[in-house]
C-alpha positions as semicolon CSV with decimal commas, in nm:
position;residue;x (nm);y (nm);z (nm)
1;M;1,055;-2,345;-3,051
2;K;0,807;-2,217;-2,790
3;P;0,714;-1,849;-2,824
4;A;0,784;-1,627;-2,524
5;N;0,490;-1,566;-2,301
6;T;0,416;-1,197;-2,331
7;D;0,114;-1,208;-2,095
8;S;0,316;-1,242;-1,774
9;P;0,595;-1,001;-1,686
10;S;0,917;-1,131;-1,549
11;Q;0,984;-1,174;-1,179
12;A;1,191;-0,860;-1,173
13;A;0,909;-0,658;-1,327
14;R;0,653;-0,807;-1,081
15;R;0,880;-0,720;-0,791
16;K;0,927;-0,365;-0,917
17;N;0,554;-0,320;-0,970
18;A;0,475;-0,455;-0,619
19;I;0,728;-0,222;-0,457
20;L;0,607;0,080;-0,655
21;G;0,250;0,000;-0,568
22;A;0,323;-0,033;-0,198
23;A;0,535;0,283;-0,195
24;S;0,278;0,487;-0,375
25;S;-0,003;0,359;-0,154
26;A;0,201;0,441;0,162
27;L;0,287;0,785;0,032
28;M;-0,079;0,857;-0,042
29;R;-0,178;0,746;0,308
30;L;0,090;0,969;0,461
31;A;-0,015;1,262;0,246
32;S;-0,377;1,226;0,333
33;A;-0,284;1,199;0,709
34;A;-0,076;1,519;0,680
35;L;-0,366;1,696;0,503
36;L;-0,613;1,584;0,772
37;L;-0,372;1,686;1,047
38;W;-0,342;2,030;0,886
39;L;-0,715;2,052;0,867
40;R;-0,753;1,940;1,226
41;V;-0,504;2,209;1,348
42;S;-0,686;2,480;1,155
43;L;-1,022;2,388;1,316
44;E;-1,122;2,438;1,676
45;P;-0,913;2,175;1,865
46;T;-1,195;2,083;2,102
47;G;-1,481;2,023;1,860
48;F;-1,631;1,687;1,759
49;L;-1,497;1,719;1,407
50;S;-1,149;1,763;1,537
51;K;-1,172;1,439;1,737
52;L;-1,317;1,256;1,442
53;L;-1,034;1,373;1,222
54;L;-0,785;1,248;1,485
55;V;-0,942;0,903;1,476
56;V;-0,925;0,901;1,095
57;I;-0,558;1,013;1,103
58;V;-0,471;0,734;1,346
59;F;-0,642;0,472;1,122
60;D;-0,472;0,618;0,817
61;L;-0,129;0,601;0,975
62;G;-0,206;0,256;1,125
63;S;-0,258;0,113;0,778
64;V;0,089;0,202;0,659
65;P;0,271;-0,084;0,836
66;L;0,012;-0,327;0,700
67;I;0,093;-0,217;0,348
68;F;0,457;-0,317;0,401
69;I;0,359;-0,646;0,562
70;S;0,150;-0,721;0,253
71;L;0,444;-0,619;0,032
72;K;0,671;-0,862;0,215
73;T;0,419;-1,144;0,158
74;R;0,385;-1,046;-0,212
75;L;0,757;-1,048;-0,262
76;K;0,782;-1,396;-0,109
77;E;0,506;-1,512;-0,351
78;I;0,693;-1,373;-0,647
79;Q;1,023;-1,515;-0,532
80;G;0,862;-1,859;-0,476
81;G;0,736;-1,867;-0,831
82;E;0,372;-1,930;-0,734
83;E;0,239;-1,734;-1,030
84;D;0,477;-1,903;-1,267
85;A;0,357;-2,243;-1,141
86;A;-0,006;-2,145;-1,170
87;A;0,043;-2,014;-1,520
88;Q;0,137;-2,364;-1,641
89;Y;-0,219;-2,491;-1,575
């Protein structure tokens, strides 16, 4: 009888970890954008730092859709069993 492989979690656990990782990353990006927006509003709206913060906020928010695109790709990899196939070698 072959012992169970305890090194690799099941597909369900990998899916759960991928979703939790993407959700936590997206929430951190949104929280940092909200904090930067609050900081920008509390500063003088016409200063250089205010404009710089706006650029950072836009990049921060722009990365959120990319997180979910990566999650979709990761879930397809997990469903396709690519890690399971690679673990056999």
